[in-house]
mmCIF file of C-alpha atoms in Angstrom:
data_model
loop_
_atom_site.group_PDB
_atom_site.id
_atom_site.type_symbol
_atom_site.label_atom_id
_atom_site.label_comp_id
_atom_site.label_asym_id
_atom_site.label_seq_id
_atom_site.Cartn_x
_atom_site.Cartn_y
_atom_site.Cartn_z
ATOM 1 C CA UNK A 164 0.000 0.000 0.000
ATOM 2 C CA UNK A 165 1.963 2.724 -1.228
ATOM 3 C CA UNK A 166 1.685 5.628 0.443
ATOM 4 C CA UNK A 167 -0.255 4.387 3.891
ATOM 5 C CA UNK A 168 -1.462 7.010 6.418
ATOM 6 C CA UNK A 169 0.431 10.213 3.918
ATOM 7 C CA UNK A 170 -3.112 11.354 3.181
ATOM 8 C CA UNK A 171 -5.375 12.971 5.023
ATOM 9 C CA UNK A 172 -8.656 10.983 4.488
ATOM 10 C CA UNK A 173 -6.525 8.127 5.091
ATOM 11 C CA UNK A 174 -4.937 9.379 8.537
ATOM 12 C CA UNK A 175 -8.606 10.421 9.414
ATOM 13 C CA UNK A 176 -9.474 6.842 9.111
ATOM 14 C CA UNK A 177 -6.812 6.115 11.076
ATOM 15 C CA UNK A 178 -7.648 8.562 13.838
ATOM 16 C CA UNK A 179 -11.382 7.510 14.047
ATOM 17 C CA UNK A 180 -10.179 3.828 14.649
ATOM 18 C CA UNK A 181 -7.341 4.063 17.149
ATOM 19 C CA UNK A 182 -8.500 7.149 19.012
ATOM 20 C CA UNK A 183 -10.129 5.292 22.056
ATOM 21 C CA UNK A 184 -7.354 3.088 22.299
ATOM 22 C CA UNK A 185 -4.523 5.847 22.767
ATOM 23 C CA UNK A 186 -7.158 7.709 25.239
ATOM 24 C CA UNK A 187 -7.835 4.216 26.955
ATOM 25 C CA UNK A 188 -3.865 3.895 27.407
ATOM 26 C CA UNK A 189 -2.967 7.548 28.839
ATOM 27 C CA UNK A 190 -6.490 7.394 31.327
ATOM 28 C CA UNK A 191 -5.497 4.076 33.225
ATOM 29 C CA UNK A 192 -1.632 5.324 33.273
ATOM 30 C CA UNK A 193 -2.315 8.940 34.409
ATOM 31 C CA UNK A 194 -5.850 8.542 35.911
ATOM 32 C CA UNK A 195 -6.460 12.182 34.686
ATOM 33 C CA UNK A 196 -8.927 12.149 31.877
ATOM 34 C CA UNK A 197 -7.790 15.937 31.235
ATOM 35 C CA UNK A 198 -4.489 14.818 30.881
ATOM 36 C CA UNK A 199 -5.267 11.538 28.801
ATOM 37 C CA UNK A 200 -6.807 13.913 26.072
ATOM 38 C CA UNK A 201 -3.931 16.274 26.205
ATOM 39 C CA UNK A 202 -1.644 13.423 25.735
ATOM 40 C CA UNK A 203 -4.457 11.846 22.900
ATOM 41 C CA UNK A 204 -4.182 14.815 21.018
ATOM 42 C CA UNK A 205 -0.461 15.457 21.568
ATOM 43 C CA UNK A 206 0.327 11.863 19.848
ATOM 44 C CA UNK A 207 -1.728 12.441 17.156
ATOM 45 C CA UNK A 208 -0.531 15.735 15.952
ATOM 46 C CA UNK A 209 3.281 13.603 16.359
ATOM 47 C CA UNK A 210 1.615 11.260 14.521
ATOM 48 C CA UNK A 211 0.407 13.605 12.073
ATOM 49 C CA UNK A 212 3.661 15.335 11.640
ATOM 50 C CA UNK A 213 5.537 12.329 11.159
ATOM 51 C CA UNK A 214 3.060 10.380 9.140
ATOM 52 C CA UNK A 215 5.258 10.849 5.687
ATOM 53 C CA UNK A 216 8.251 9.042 7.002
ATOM 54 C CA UNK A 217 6.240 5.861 8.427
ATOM 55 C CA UNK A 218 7.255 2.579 6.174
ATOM 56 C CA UNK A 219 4.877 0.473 7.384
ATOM 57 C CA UNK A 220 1.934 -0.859 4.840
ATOM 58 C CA UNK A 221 -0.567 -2.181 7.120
ATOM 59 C CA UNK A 222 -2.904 -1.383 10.071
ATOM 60 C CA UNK A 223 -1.407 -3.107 12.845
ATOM 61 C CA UNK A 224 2.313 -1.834 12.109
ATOM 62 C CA UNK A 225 0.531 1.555 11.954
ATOM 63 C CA UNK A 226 -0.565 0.738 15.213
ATOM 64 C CA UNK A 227 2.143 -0.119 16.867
ATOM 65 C CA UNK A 228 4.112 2.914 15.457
ATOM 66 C CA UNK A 229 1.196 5.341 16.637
ATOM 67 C CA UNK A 230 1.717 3.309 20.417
ATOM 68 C CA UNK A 231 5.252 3.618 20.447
ATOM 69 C CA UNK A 232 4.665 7.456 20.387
ATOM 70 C CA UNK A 233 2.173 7.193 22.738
ATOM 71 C CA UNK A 234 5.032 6.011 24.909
ATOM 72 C CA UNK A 235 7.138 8.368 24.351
ATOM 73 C CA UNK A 236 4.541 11.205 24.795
ATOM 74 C CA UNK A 237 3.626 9.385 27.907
ATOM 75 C CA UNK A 238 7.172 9.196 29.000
ATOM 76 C CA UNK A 239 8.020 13.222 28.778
ATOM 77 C CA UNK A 240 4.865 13.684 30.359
ATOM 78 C CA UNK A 241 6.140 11.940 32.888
ATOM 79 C CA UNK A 242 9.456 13.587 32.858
ATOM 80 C CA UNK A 243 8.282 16.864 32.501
ATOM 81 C CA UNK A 244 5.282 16.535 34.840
ATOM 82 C CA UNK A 245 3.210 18.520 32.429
ATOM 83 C CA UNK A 246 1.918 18.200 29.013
ATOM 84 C CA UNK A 247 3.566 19.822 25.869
ATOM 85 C CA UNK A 248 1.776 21.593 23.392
ATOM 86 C CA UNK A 249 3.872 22.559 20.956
ATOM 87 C CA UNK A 250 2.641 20.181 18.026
ATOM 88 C CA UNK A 251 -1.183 19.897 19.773
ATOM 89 C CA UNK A 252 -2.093 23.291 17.565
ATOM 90 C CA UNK A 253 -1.895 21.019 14.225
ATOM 91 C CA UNK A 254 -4.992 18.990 14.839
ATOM 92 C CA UNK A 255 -8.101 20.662 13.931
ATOM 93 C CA UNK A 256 -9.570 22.464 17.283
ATOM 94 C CA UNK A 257 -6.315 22.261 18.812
ATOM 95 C CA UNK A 258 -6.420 20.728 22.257
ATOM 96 C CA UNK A 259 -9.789 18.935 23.407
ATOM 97 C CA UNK A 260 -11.431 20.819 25.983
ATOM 98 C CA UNK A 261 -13.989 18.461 27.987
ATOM 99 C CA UNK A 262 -16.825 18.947 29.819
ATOM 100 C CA UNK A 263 -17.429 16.793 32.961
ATOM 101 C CA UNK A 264 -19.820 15.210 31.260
ATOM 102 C CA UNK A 265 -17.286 13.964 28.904
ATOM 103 C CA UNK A 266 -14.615 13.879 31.438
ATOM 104 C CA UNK A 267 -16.898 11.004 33.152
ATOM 105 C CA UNK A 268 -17.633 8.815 29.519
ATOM 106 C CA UNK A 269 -13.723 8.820 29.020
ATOM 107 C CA UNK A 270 -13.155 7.501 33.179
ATOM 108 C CA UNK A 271 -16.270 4.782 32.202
ATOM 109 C CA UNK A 272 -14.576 4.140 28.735
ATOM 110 C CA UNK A 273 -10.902 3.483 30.644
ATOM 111 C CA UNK A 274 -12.720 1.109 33.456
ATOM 112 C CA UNK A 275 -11.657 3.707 36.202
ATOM 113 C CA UNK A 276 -13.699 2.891 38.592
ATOM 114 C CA UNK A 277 -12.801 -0.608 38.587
ATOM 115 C CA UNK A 278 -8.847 0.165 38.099
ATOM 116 C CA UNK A 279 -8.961 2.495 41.673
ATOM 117 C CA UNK A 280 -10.942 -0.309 43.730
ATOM 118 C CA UNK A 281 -8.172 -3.193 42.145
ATOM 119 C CA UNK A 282 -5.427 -0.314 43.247
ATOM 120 C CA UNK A 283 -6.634 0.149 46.301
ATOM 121 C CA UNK A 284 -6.526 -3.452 47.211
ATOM 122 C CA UNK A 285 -3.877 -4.605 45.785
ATOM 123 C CA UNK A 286 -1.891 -1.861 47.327
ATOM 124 C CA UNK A 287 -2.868 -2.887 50.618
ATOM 125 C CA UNK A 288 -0.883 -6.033 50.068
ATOM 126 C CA UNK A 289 2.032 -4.820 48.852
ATOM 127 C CA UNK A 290 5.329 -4.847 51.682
ATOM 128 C CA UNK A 291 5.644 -2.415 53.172
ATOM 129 C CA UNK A 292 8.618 -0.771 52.241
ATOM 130 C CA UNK A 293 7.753 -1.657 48.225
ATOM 131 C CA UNK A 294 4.551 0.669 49.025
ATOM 132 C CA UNK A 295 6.458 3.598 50.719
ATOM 133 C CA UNK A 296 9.473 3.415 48.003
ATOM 134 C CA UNK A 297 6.235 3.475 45.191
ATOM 135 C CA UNK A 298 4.710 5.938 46.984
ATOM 136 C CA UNK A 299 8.256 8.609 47.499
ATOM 137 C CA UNK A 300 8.842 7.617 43.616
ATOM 138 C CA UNK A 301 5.479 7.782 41.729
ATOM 139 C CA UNK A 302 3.777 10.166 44.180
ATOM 140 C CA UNK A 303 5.705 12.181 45.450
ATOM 141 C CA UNK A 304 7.862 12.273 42.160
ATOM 142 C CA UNK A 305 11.121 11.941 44.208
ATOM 143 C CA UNK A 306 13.957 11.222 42.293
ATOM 144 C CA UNK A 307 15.634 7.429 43.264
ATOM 145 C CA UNK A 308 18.564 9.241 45.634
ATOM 146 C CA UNK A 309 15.719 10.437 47.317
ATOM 147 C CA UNK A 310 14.166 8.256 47.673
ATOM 148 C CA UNK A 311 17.075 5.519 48.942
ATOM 149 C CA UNK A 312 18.156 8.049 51.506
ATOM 150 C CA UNK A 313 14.514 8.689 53.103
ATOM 151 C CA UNK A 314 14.688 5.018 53.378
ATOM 152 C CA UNK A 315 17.864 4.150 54.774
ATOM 153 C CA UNK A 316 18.645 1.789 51.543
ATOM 154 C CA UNK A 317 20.898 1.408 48.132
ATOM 155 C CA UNK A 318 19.780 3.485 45.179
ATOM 156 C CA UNK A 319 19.468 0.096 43.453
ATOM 157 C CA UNK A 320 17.607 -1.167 46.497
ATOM 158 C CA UNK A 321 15.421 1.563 45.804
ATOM 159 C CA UNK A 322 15.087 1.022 42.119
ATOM 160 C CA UNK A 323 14.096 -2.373 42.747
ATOM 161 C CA UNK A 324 11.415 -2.119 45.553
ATOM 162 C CA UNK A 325 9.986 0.202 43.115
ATOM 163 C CA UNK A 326 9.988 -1.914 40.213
ATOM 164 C CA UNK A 327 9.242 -4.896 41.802
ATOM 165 C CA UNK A 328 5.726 -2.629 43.616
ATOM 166 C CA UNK A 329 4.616 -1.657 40.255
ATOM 167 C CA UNK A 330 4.857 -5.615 39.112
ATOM 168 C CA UNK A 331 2.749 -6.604 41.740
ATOM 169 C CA UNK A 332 -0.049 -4.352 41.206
ATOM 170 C CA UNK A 333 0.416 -4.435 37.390
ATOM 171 C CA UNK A 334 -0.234 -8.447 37.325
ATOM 172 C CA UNK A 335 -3.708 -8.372 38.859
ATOM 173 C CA UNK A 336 -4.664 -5.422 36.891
ATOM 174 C CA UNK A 337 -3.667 -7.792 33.491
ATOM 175 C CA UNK A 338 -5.366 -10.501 34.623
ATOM 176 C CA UNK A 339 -8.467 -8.051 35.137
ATOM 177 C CA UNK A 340 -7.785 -6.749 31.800
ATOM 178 C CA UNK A 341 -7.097 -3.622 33.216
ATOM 179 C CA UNK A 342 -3.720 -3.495 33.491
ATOM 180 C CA UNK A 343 -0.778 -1.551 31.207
ATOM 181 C CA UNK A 344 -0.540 -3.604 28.297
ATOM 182 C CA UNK A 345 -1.304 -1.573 25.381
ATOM 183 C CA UNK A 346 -4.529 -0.911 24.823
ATOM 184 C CA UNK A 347 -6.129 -0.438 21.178
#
């Protein structure tokens, strides 16, 4: 299929049937459904910016390309602890501005409600000091040094309570079919 996503009709296609998806991704990763938009739209206009150089000729490699940036989008948000709009102005409207109404569909769409209550719980059973390293990390954004010091540990101590928390309450959320594997 020569020339795969380069027009527009054909990345408007592409939009329509992956948009859900990418939202679905950023809402259960960021629990924001503000945020998951601004990150939606964010990818796409990368997406869209980037669409002539893609060498794939099917859906699903199309798909996995347009996840891959969601991971990196995701990522710098991360990072950065705020959303970048610097590309978001190329999609028609510009940034997505929801009503609570809205807001509410995308948490229903993304299985919120269900992913807090699993959260919740499954927190509850993680050790002790894999919850409090999760929580200085994730939370509290605290860099690793941080958060190894404020515990008495290794950085790589550290690194691998953390890692090890966000296993534990990523398995149950999988097996829910909740949990971070890509969605879409």
């Amino acid at each position: 299929m020569d020339g795969f996503l380069r027009s527009e009709a054909d990345f408007s296609r592409f939009y329509r049937e992956h948009v859900d998806g990418v939202l679905i991704f950023f809402t259960r990763r960021c629990f924001d459904a503000q945020v998951a938009l601004d990150l939606t739209a964010e990818t796409f206009a990368q997406a869209f910016a980037s669409r002539r150089g893609f060498r794939g000729a099917a859906d699903a490699e199309a798909a996995a390309w347009l996840f891959a940036i969601a991971r990196r989008q995701l990522a710098h948000y991360f990072e950065r602890g705020s959303v970048s709009r610097r590309l978001s102005g190329r999609l028609a409207g510009g940034v997505p501005v929801a009503s609570e109404a809205e807001l509410e569909r995308i948490d229903e769409l993304a299985s919120l409600h269900e992913v807090r209550a699993l959260l919740r719980e499954q927190l509850q059973l993680l050790e002790a000091g894999q919850r409090e390293a999760l929580w200085l990390r994730v939370v509290e954004e605290r860099p690793y040094a941080a958060v190894a010091q404020q515990l008495g540990i290794s950085e790589q101590a550290a690194r691998t309570r953390v890692s090890r928390a966000l296993r534990a309450l990523n398995e149950p959320l999988a097996a829910a079919g909740l949990g971070t594997e890509r969605t879409g």
